[in-house]
GROMACS .gro file of C-alpha atoms in nm:
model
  282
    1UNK     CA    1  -8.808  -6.818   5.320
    2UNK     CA    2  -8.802  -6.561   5.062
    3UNK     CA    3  -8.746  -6.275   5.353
    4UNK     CA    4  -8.365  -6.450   5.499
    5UNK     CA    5  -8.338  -6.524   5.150
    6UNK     CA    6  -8.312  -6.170   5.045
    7UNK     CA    7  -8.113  -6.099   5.309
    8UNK     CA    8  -7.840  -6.347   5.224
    9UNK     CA    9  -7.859  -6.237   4.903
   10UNK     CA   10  -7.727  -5.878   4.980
   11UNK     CA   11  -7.386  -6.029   5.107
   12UNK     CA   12  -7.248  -5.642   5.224
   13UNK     CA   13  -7.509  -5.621   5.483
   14UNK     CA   14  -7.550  -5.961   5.571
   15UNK     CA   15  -7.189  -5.964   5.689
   16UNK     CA   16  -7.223  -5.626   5.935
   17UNK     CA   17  -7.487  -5.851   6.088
   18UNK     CA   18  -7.326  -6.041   6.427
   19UNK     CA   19  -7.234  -6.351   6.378
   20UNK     CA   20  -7.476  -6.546   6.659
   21UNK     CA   21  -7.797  -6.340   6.466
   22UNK     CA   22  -7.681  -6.455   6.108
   23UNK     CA   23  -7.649  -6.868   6.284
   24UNK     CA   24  -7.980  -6.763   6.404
   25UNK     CA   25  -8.113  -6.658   6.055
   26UNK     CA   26  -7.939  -6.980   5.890
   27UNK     CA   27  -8.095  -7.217   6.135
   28UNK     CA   28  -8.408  -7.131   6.054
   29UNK     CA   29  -8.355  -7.090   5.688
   30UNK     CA   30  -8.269  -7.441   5.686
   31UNK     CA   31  -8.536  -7.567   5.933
   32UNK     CA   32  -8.797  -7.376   5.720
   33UNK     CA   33  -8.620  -7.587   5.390
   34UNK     CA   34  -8.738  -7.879   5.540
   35UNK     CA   35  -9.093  -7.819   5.629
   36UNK     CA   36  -9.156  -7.633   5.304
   37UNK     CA   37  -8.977  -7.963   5.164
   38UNK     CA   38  -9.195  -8.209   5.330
   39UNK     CA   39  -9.526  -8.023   5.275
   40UNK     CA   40  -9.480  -7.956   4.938
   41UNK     CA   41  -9.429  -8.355   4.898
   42UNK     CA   42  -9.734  -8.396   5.074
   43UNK     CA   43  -9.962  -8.110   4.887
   44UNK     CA   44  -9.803  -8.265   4.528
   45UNK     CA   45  -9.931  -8.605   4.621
   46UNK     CA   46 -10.289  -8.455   4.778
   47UNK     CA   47 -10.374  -8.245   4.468
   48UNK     CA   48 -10.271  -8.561   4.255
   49UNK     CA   49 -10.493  -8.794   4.416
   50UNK     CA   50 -10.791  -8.491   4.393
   51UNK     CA   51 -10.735  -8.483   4.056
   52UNK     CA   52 -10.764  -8.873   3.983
   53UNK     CA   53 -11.031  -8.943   4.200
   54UNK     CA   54 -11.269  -8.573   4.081
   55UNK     CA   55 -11.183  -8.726   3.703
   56UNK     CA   56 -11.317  -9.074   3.791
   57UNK     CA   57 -11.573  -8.998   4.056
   58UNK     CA   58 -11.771  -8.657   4.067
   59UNK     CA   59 -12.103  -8.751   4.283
   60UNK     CA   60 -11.938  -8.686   4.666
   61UNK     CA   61 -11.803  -8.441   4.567
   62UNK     CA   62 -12.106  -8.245   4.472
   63UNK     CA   63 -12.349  -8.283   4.725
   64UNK     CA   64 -12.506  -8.020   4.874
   65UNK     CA   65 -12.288  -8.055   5.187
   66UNK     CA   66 -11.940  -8.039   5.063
   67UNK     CA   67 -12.009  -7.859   4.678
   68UNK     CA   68 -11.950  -7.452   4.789
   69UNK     CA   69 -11.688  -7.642   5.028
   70UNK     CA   70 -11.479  -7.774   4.760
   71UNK     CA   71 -11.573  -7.455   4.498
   72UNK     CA   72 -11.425  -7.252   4.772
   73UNK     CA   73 -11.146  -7.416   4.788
   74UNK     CA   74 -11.030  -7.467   4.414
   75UNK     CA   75 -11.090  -7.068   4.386
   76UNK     CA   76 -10.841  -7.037   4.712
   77UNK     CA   77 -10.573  -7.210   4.529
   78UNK     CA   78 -10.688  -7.003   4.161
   79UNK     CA   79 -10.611  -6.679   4.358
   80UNK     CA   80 -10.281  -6.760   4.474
   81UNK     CA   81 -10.172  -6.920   4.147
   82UNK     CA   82 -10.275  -6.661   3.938
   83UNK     CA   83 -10.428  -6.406   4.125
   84UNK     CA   84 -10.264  -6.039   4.194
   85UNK     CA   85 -10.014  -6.164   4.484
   86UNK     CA   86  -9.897  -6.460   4.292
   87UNK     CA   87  -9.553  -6.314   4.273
   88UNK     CA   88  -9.484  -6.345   4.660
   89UNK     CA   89  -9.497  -6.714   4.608
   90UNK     CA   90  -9.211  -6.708   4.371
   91UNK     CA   91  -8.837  -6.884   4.525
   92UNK     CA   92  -8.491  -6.850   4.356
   93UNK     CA   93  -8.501  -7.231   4.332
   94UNK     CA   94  -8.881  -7.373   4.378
   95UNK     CA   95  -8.774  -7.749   4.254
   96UNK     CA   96  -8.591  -7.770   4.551
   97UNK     CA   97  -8.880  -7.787   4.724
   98UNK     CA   98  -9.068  -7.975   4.472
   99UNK     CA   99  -9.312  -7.667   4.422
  100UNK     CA  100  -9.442  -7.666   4.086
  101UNK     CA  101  -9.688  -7.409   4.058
  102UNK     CA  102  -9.722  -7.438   3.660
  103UNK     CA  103  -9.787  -7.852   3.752
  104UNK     CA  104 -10.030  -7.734   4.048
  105UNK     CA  105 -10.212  -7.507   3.799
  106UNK     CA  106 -10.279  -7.722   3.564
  107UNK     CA  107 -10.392  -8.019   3.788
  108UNK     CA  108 -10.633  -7.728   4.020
  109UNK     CA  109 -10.797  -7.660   3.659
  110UNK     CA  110 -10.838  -8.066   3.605
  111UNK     CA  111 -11.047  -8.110   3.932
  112UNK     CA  112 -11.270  -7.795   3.877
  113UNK     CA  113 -11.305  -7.989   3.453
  114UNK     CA  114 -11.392  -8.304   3.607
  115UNK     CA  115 -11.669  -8.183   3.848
  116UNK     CA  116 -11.822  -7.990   3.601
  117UNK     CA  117 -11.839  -8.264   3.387
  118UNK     CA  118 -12.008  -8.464   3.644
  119UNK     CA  119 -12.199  -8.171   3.709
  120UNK     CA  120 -12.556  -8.269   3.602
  121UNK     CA  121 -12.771  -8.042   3.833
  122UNK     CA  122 -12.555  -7.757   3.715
  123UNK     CA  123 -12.509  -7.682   4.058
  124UNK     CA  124 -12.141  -7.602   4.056
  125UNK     CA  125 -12.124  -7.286   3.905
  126UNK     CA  126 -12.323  -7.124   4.139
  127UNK     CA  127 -12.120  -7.298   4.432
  128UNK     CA  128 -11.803  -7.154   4.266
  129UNK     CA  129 -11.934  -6.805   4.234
  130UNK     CA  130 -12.097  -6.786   4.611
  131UNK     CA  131 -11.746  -6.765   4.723
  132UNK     CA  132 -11.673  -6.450   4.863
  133UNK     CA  133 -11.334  -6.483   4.978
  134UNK     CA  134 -11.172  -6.564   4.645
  135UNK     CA  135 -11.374  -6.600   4.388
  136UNK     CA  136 -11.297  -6.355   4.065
  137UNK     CA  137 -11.459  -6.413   3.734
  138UNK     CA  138 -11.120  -6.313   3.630
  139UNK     CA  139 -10.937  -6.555   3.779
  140UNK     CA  140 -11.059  -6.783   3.525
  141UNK     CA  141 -10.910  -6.544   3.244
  142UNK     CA  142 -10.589  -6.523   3.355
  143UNK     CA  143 -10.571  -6.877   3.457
  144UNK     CA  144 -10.618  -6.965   3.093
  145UNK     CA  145 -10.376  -6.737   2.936
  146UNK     CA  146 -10.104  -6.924   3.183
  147UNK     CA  147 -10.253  -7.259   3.080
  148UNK     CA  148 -10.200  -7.151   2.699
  149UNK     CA  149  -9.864  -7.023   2.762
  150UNK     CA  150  -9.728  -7.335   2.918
  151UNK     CA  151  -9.889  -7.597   2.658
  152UNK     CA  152 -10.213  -7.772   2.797
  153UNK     CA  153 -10.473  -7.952   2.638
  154UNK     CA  154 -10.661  -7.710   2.407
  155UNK     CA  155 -11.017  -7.894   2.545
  156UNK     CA  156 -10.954  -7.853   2.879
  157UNK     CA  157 -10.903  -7.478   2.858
  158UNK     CA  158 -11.204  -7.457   2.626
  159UNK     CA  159 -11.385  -7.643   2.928
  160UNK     CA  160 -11.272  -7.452   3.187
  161UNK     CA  161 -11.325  -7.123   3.019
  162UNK     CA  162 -11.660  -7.201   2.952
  163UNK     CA  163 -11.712  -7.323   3.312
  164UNK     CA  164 -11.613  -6.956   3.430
  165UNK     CA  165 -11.833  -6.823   3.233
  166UNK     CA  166 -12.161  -7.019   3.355
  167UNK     CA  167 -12.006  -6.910   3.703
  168UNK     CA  168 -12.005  -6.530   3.618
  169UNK     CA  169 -12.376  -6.561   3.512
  170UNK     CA  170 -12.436  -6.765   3.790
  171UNK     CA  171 -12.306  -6.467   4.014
  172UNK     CA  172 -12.566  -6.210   3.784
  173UNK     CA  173 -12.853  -6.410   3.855
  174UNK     CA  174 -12.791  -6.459   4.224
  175UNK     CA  175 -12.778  -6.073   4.237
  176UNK     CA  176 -13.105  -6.055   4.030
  177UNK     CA  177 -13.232  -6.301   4.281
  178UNK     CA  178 -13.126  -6.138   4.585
  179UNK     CA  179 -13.300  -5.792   4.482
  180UNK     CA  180 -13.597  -6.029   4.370
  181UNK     CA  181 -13.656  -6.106   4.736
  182UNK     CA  182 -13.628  -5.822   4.899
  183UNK     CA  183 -13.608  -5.811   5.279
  184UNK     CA  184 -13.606  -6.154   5.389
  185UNK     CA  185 -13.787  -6.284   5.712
  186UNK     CA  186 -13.561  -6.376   5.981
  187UNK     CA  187 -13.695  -6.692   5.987
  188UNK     CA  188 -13.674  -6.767   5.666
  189UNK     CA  189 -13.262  -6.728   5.727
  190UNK     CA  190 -13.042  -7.031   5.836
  191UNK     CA  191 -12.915  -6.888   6.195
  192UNK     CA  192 -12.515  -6.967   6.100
  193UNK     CA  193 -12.518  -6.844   5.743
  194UNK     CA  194 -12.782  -6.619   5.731
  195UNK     CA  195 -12.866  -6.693   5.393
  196UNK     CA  196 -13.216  -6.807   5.252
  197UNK     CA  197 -13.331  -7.162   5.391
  198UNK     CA  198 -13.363  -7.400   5.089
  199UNK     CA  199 -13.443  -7.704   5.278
  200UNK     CA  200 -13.464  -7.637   5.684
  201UNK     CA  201 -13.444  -7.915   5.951
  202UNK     CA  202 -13.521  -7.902   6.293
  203UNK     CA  203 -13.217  -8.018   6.479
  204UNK     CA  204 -13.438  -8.269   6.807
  205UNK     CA  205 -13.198  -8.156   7.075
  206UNK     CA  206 -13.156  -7.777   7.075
  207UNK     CA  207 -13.485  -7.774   6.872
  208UNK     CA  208 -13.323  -7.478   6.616
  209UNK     CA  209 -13.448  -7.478   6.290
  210UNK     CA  210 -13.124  -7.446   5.995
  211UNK     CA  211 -13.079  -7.548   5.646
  212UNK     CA  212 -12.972  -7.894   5.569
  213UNK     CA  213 -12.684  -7.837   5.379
  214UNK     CA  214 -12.515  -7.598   5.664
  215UNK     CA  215 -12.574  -7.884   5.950
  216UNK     CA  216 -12.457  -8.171   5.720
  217UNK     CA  217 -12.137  -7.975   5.626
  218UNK     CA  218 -12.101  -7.893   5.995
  219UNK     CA  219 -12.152  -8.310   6.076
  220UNK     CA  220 -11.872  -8.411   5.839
  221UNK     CA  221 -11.619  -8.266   6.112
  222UNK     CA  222 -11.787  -8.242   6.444
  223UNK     CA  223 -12.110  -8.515   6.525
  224UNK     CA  224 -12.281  -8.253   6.754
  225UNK     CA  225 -12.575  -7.990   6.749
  226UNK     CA  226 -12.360  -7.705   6.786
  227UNK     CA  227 -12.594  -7.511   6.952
  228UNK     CA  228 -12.577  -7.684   7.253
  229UNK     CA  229 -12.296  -7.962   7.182
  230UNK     CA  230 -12.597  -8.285   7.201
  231UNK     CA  231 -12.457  -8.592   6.972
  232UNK     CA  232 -12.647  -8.510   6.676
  233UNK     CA  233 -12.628  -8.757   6.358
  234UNK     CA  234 -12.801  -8.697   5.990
  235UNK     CA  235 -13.034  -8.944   6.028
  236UNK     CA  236 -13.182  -8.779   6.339
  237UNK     CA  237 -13.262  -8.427   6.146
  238UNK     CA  238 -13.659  -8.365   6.158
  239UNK     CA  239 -13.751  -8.179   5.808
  240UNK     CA  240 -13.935  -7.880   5.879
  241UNK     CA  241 -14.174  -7.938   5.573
  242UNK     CA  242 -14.428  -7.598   5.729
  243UNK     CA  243 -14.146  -7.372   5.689
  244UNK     CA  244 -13.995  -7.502   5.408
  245UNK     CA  245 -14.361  -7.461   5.220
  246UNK     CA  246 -14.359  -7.119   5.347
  247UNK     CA  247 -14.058  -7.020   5.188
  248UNK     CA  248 -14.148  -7.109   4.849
  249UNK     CA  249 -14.442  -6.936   4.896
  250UNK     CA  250 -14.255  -6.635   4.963
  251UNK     CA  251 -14.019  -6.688   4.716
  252UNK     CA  252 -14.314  -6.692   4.471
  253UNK     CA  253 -14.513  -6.392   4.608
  254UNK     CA  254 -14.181  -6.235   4.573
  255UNK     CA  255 -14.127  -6.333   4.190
  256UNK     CA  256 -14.459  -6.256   4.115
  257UNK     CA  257 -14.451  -5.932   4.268
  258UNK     CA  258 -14.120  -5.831   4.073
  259UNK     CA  259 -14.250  -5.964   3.756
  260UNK     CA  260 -14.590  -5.746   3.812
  261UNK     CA  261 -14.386  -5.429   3.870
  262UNK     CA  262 -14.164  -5.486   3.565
  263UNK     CA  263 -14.508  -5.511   3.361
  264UNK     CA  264 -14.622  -5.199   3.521
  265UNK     CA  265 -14.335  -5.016   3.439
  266UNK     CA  266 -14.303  -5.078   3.078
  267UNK     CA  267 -14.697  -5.035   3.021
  268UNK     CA  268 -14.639  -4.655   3.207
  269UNK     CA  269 -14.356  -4.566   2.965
  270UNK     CA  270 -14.510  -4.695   2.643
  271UNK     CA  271 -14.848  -4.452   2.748
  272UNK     CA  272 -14.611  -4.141   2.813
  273UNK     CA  273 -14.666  -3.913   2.555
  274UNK     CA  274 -14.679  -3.557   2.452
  275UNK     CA  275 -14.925  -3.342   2.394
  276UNK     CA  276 -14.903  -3.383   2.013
  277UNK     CA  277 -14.917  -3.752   2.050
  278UNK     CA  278 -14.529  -3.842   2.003
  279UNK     CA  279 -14.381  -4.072   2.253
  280UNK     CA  280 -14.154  -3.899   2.473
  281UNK     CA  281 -13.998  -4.205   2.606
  282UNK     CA  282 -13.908  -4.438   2.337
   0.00000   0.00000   0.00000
């Protein structure tokens, strides 16, 4: 849209162009109107209903299976809103294709509000900041400045400041974590994320051991083991309660062993001294 729209707009060199090529361009300029039109009708009424139903029921969308799914999701819509390339989204007339993007802004913000209210297991800052196609802690700044700029509620920017801000240190202490553990045992890893197992399930068909919230999200589209296409339902998952003990095992060897070097190290640097007895690290 904006690319024949440029090119109309310089009128000198849209007129050298022949005359079947510029019908051409026109054609689809219009045809282009019209789906833009019609999905922009469609998005507006989506992200309204998101925003009603987050602000009066939080719990589905927090579980473990569809959480990172939705965090990933708002943060997709942050970037392009306010991210660095928002300006390609900008139209000489947006309302005539009902795109709001100050509206859409401040209705995205709403949703992530409402699940963090909802959020009791404080589980959704984390999901946010996993994200590693979008996600930006400053997103969240600049996302507020707009929201200041173009009048909303004072409480909701408060909340969703704050809420980027328990995502940031959410993203610090999954680093910590993650140098915490170390090398992690291949079978400790779920075999489509390869990320630590929290709570592994043996799937009966294929027999492959993967976390539970990878295979549920995977069930909500597609009611197969996708290792070898079985039906495959939640109810049928077998918890693999050995492994799963195993892991916390390791995850507390792996503490304990961090925590016993970080004692070592500050007992070797209080004892280093001179010769005259002054410390030489302070």
């Amino acid at each position: 849209m904006k690319e024949v729209e440029a090119e109309m707009a310089n009128t000198a060199e849209w007129e050298r162009r022949p005359t079947q090529e510029r019908q051409e361009r026109t054609r689809l300029f219009h045809s282009q109107e019209n789906i833009i039109r019609i999905d922009m009708k469609l998005a507006n009424e989506d992200v309204s209903m998101l925003a009603f139903s987050s602000e009066q029921i939080t719990a589905p969308f927090l579980l473990p299976e569809m959480v990172e799914r939705v965090a990933s999701m708002l943060n997709y819509f942050l970037l392009q809103l306010v991210g660095p390339q928002r300006k390609s989204l900008t139209l000489k007339d947006p309302e005539k294709y009902e795109f709001r993007p100050k509206e859409l802004l401040k209705q995205i913000v709403q949703i992530y509000v409402h699940l963090a209210r909802g959020d009791t297991e404080n589980i959704f800052p984390a999901a946010i900041s996993k994200d590693g196609r979008s996600y930006n802690d400053q997103l969240f700044t600049a996302a507020a400045d707009v929201l200041r700029r173009i009048g909303e509620n004072g409480r909701i920017i408060q909340e969703f400041v704050e809420l980027g801000a328990k995502a940031k240190v959410a993203a610090s202490e999954a680093m910590d974590t993650e140098a915490t553990l170390g090398e992690i045992p291949d079978e400790f890893l779920d075999p489509i994320q390869y990320t630590l197992m929290k709570d592994p399930v043996i799937l009966p068909s294929s027999r492959i051991t993967i976390d539970r919230p990878v295979i549920q999200r995977h069930l909500l589209s597609d009611s197969t083991d996708p290792f070898n296409r079985s039906h495959l339902t939640v109810d049928m998952l077998i918890p693999d309660t050995e492994l799963k003990a195993r892991i916390e095992e390791f995850i507390r060897s792996q503490e304990m062993k961090r925590q016993g070097e970080g004692l070592s190290t500050q007992s070797s640097k209080e004892t280093i001294q001179t010769k005259d007895g002054k410390m030489l690290i302070d």
